[in-house]
Amino acid sequence: MGVLRQFTGNYYINVAFIAWVSAQLLKTLFTLVSTKKFVPERLVGAGGMPSSHSALVCSLTVTFARKLGFSSPVFALSLALAGIVMYDAMGVRRAAGEQAKVLNKIVFGFKAWNWNTDDDTDDEKAIEAAEIVEHIPDKALKEFIGHTPLEVLGGALLGILISISFPV
């Protein structure tokens, strides 16, 4: 019980958690307004506006700066990791999401294709392709995993605002 109390009583974790939850709630609200549908996955899912990863790391970094000072090694480490997280969200994860969109179109396009090989041609390549497509799962890859620069900026600003709204 002592560890749980220490964990929940940690000022830094609380600020970062509130920033993350706030971003996820805003993301869900923005999705609800834009699509007119409640999408529960938005409450915990990656991607979208604002970036909850950016909100979390920026709130943590600003909180370290406010409590420990700008010359603190903890602040320096947090700043470096925040930069890496935000760069990754806009770069690698966004690219993976774009690739997932293309792969989903290809896979489901192949699955929708008429692979009827019973006509006059006995094309071995068509038969082989049909057998390969048959074994591809019907589950689409997640396309909504990265962020645009604006989504990252929105998350960063949210994290900063939440951090400075807490008393030091």
PDB file of C-alpha atoms in Angstrom, residues 53-54 56-58 60-61 74-88:
ATOM      1  CA  HIS A  53       2.236  11.861 -25.868  1.00  0.00           C
ATOM      2  CA  SER A  54       3.309  15.457 -26.467  1.00  0.00           C
ATOM      3  CA  LEU A  56       2.469  14.208 -21.243  1.00  0.00           C
ATOM      4  CA  VAL A  57       6.154  14.798 -21.997  1.00  0.00           C
ATOM      5  CA  CYS A  58       5.816  18.586 -22.208  1.00  0.00           C
ATOM      6  CA  LEU A  60       6.540  16.671 -17.281  1.00  0.00           C
ATOM      7  CA  THR A  61       9.402  18.736 -18.725  1.00  0.00           C
ATOM      8  CA  VAL A  74      16.460  15.807 -14.700  1.00  0.00           C
ATOM      9  CA  PHE A  75      15.065  18.745 -16.687  1.00  0.00           C
ATOM     10  CA  ALA A  76      17.763  18.288 -19.355  1.00  0.00           C
ATOM     11  CA  LEU A  77      16.990  14.585 -19.679  1.00  0.00           C
ATOM     12  CA  SER A  78      13.253  15.245 -19.800  1.00  0.00           C
ATOM     13  CA  LEU A  79      13.713  17.924 -22.470  1.00  0.00           C
ATOM     14  CA  ALA A  80      15.769  15.553 -24.623  1.00  0.00           C
ATOM     15  CA  LEU A  81      13.236  12.740 -24.255  1.00  0.00           C
ATOM     16  CA  ALA A  82      10.347  15.123 -25.001  1.00  0.00           C
ATOM     17  CA  GLY A  83      12.070  16.098 -28.232  1.00  0.00           C
ATOM     18  CA  ILE A  84      12.561  12.459 -29.186  1.00  0.00           C
ATOM     19  CA  VAL A  85       8.938  11.537 -28.406  1.00  0.00           C
ATOM     20  CA  MET A  86       7.531  14.457 -30.416  1.00  0.00           C
ATOM     21  CA  TYR A  87       9.899  13.870 -33.329  1.00  0.00           C
ATOM     22  CA  ASP A  88       8.939  10.190 -33.361  1.00  0.00           C
TER      23      ASP A  88
END
